[in-house]
Coordinates of C-alpha atoms in Angstrom, one line a residue:
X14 CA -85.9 -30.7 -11.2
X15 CA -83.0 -33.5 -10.8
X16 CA -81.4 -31.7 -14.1
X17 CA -81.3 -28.4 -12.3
X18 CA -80.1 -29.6 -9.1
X19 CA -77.3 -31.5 -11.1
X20 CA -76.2 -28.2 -13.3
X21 CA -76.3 -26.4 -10.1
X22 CA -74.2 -28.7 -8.4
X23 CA -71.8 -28.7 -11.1
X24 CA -71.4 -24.7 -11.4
X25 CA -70.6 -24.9 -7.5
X26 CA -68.0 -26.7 -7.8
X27 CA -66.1 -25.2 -10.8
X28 CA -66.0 -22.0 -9.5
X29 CA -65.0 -23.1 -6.4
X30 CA -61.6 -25.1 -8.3
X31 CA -61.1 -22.0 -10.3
X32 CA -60.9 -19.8 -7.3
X33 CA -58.4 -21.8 -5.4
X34 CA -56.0 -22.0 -8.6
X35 CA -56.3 -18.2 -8.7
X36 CA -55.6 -17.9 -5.1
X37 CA -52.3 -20.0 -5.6
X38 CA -51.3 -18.0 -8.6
X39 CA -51.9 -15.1 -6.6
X40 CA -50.1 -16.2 -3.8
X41 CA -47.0 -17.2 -5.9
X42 CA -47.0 -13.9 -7.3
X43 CA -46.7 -12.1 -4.5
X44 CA -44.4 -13.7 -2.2
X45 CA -40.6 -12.0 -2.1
X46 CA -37.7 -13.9 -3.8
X47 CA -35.1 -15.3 -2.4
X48 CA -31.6 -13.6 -3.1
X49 CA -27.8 -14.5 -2.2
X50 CA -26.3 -11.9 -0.6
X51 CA -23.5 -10.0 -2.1
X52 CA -19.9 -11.7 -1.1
X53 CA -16.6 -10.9 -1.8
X54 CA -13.5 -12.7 -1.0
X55 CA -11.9 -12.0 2.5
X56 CA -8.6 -10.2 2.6
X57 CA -5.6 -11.9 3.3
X58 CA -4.1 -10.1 5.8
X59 CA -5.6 -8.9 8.7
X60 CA -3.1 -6.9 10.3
X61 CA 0.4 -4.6 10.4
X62 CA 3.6 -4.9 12.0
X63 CA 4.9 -1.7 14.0
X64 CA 6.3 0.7 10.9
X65 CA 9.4 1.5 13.2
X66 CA 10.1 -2.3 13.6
X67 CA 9.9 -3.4 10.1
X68 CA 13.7 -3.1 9.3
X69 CA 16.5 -4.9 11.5
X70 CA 18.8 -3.0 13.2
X71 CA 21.9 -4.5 10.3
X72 CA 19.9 -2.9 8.0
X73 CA 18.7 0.1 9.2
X74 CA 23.2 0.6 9.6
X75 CA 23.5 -0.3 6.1
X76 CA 21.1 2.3 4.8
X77 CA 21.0 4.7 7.7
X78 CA 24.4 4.3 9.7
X79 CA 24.3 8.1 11.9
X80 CA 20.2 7.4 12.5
X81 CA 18.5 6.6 15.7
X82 CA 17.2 2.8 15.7
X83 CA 14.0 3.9 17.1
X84 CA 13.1 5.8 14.3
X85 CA 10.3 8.6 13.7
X86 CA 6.7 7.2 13.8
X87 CA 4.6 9.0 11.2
X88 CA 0.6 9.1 10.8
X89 CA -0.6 5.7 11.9
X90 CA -3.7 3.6 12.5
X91 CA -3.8 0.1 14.2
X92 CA -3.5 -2.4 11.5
X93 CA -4.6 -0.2 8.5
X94 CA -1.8 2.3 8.0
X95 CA 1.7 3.2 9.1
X96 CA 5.2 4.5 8.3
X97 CA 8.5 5.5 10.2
X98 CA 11.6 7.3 8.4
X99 CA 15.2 7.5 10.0
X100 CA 17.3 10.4 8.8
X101 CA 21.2 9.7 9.0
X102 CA 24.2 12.9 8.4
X103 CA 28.1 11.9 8.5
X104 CA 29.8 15.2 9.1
X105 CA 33.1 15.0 8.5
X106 CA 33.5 18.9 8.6
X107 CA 35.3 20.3 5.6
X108 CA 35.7 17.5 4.1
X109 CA 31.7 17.5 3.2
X110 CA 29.2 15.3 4.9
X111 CA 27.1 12.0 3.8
X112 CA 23.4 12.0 4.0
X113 CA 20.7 9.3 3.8
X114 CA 17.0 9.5 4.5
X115 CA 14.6 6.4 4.8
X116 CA 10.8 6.1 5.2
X117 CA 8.7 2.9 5.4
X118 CA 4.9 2.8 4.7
X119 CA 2.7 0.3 4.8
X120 CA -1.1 0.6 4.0
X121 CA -3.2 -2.5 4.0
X122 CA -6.7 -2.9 2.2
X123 CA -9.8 -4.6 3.6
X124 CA -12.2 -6.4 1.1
X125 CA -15.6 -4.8 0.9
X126 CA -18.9 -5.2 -1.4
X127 CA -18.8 -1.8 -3.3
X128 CA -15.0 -1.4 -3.4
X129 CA -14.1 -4.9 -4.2
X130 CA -11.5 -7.2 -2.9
X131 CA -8.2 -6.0 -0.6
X132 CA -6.5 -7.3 -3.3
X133 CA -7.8 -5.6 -6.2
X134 CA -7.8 -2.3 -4.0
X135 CA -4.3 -2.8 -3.2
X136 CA -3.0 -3.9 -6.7
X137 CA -4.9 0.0 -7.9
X138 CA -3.0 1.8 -5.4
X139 CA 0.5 0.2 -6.1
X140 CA -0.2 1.1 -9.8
X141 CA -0.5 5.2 -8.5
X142 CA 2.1 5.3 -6.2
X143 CA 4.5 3.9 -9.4
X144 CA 3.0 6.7 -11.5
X145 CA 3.5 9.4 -8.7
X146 CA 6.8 8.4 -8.0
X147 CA 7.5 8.5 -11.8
X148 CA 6.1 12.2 -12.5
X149 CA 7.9 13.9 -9.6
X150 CA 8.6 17.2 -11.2
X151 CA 12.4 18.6 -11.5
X152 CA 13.4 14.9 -11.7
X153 CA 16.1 13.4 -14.0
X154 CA 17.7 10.6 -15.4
X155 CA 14.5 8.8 -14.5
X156 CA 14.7 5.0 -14.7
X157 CA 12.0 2.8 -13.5
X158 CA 12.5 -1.3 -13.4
X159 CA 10.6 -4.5 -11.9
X160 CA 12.0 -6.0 -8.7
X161 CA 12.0 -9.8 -8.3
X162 CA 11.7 -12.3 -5.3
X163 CA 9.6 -9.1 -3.4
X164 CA 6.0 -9.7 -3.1
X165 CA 3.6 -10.2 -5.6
X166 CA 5.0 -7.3 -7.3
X167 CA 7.6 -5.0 -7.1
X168 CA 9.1 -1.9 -9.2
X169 CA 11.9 0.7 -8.4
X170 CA 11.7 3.9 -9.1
X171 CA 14.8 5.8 -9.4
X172 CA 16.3 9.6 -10.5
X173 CA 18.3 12.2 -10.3
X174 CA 17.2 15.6 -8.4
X175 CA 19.0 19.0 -7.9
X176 CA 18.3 20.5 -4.5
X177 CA 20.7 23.9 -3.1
X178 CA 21.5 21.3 -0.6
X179 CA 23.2 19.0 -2.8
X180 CA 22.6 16.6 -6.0
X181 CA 20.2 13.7 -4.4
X182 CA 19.9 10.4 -5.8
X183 CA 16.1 9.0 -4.9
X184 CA 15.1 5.4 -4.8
X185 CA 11.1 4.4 -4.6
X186 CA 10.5 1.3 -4.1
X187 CA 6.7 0.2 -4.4
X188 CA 5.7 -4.1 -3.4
X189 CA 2.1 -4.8 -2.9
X190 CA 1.8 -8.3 -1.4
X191 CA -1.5 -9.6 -1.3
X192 CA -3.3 -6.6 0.1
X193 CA -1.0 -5.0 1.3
X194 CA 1.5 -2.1 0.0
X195 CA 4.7 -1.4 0.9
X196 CA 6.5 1.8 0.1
X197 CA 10.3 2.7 0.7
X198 CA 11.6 5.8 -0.2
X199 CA 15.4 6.1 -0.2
X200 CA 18.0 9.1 -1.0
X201 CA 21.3 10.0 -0.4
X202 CA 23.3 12.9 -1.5
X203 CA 26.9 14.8 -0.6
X204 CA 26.8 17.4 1.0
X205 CA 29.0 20.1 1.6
X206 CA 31.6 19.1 -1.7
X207 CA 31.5 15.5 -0.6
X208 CA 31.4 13.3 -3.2
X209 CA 27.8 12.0 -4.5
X210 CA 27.1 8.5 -3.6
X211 CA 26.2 5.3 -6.3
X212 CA 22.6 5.0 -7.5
X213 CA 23.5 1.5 -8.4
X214 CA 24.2 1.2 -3.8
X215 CA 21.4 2.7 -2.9
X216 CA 19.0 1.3 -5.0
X217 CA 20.2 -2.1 -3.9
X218 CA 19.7 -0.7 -0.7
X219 CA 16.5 0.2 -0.8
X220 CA 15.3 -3.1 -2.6
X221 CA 16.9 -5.1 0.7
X222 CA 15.2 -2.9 2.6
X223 CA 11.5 -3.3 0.8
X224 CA 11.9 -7.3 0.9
X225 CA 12.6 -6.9 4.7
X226 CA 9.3 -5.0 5.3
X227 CA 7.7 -7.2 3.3
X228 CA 8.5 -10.3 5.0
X229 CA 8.0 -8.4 8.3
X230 CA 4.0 -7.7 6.8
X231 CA 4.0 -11.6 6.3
X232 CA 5.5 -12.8 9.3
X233 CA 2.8 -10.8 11.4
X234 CA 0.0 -12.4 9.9
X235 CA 1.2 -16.0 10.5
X236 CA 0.9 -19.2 8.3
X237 CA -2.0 -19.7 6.2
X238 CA -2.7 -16.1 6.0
X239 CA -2.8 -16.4 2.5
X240 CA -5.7 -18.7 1.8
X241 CA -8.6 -16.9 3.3
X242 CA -12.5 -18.3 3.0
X243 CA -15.3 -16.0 1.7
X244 CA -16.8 -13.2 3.1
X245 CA -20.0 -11.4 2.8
X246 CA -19.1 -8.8 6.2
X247 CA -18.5 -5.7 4.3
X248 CA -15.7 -3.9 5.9
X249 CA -16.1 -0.8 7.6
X250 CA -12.4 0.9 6.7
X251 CA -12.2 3.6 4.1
X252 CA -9.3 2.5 1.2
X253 CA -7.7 6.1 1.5
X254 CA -6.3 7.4 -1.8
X255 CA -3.1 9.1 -0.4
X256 CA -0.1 7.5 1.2
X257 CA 0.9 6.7 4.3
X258 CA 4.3 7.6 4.5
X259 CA 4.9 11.3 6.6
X260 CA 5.4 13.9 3.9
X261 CA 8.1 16.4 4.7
X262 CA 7.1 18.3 1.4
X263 CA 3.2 17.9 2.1
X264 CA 2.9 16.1 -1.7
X265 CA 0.3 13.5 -2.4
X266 CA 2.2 10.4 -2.5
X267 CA 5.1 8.3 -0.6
X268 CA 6.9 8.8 -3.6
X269 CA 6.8 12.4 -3.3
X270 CA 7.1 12.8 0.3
X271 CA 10.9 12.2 0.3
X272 CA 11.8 15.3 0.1
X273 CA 15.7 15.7 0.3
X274 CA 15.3 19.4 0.8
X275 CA 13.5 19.4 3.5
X276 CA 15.1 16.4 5.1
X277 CA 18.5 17.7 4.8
X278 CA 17.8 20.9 6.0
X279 CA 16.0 19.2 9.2
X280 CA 19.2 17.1 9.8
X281 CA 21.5 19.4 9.3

């Protein structure tokens, strides 16, 4: 009887160790993982200046002397997107007439899990709006070359193109800084027998103009803008995949939407 009782005893108390261990495995199967959630670095700039305020009032004479300071606000959108363009015409009457157009956009790119960075975004998006200002078609002479001390990185964009108005000469220049792009668009032409202007002047020009805007973009978001800390708020703005800049021909990019057609035939 003592042997029994002492087996029995025994049994008991196995199966009662085996049970618990299988509990804890159990338990330790089942319970949900811990994972990080997904981050991406915060953009660096959080905002835009006012499109029509970019430029100084010595250089919007230089480029645009007969044009209203104020200039013409295009499609806009508080501290995501916006452009302005000034239209200037000399008429000196028979003796032909001088024409310049200018337009300014800006587009800035927030940081967001499935996109990426505002950055990365912005550096894709400079890349297209070189390419689309390269392929404009009926272009000529076409020239494209890297623009230092503007941004992280700068290119200008320049050609020839034969409107009924006149022979233009068109300057594109595209800067992204940080996460942000700047576009200028730049042409002149003479009109009316007047005498065609330099390519060599206005694409300085426009380059003045660019590092202006882009110093503008900077100066809004203050000191330190540039070393952001991490961020795992994706954001809730859409990267668009068109410009910014008002398109008097209704063409998919900045680039494009200079059209000295259209623009001379407005200001004249």
């Amino acid at each position: 009887m003592l042997i029994a009782a002492g087996c029995s005893s025994d049994s008991g108390s196995d199966s009662g160790g085996s049970d618990s261990a299988k509990g804890a495995d159990s338990a330790a199967s089942t319970s949900p993982s811990e994972s990080a959630a997904p981050t991406v670095q915060a953009a660096a700039y959080k905002s835009l200046p006012e499109s029509c305020e970019v430029l100084s009032s010595k250089t919007l004479k230089s480029l645009v002397p007969e044009a209203s300071r104020a200039g013409k606000k295009g499609t806009s959108e508080a501290g995501t997107r916006g452009s302005c363009s000034w239209s200037s015409l000399d008429n000196n009457g028979v003796k032909g007439s001088q024409f310049r157009w200018l337009n300014v956009s800006l587009l800035r790119f927030e940081s967001d899990t499935s996109r990426g960075t505002g950055e990365a975004q912005a550096q894709k998006y400079y890349e297209q709006q070189i390419q689309d200002a390269q392929s404009v078609a009926g272009a000529k002479n076409a020239k494209s070359q890297p623009v230092s001390g503007t941004g992280d990185a700068a290119t200008l964009v320049r050609y020839d193109l034969k409107k009924k108005e006149g022979a233009f000469k068109q300057q594109t220049v595209v800067t992204r800084v940080e996460n942000v792009v700047v576009t200028v668009d730049y042409n002149g032409a003479g009109l009316a027998g007047d005498k065609a202007p330099s390519a060599d002047t206005l694409g300085k020009l426009a380059e003045k103009a660019a590092k202006e805007a882009v110093a503008a973009v900077s100066a809004a978001n203050g000191e330190g803008a540039a070393n952001p800390a991490p961020s795992d708020a994706p954001s809730g703005s859409k990267a668009p995949s068109k410009s910014a800049s008002p398109s008097p021909s209704a063409s998919k990019s900045a680039s494009k939407s200079a059209s000295p057609s259209k623009s001379a035939a407005k200001s004249g």
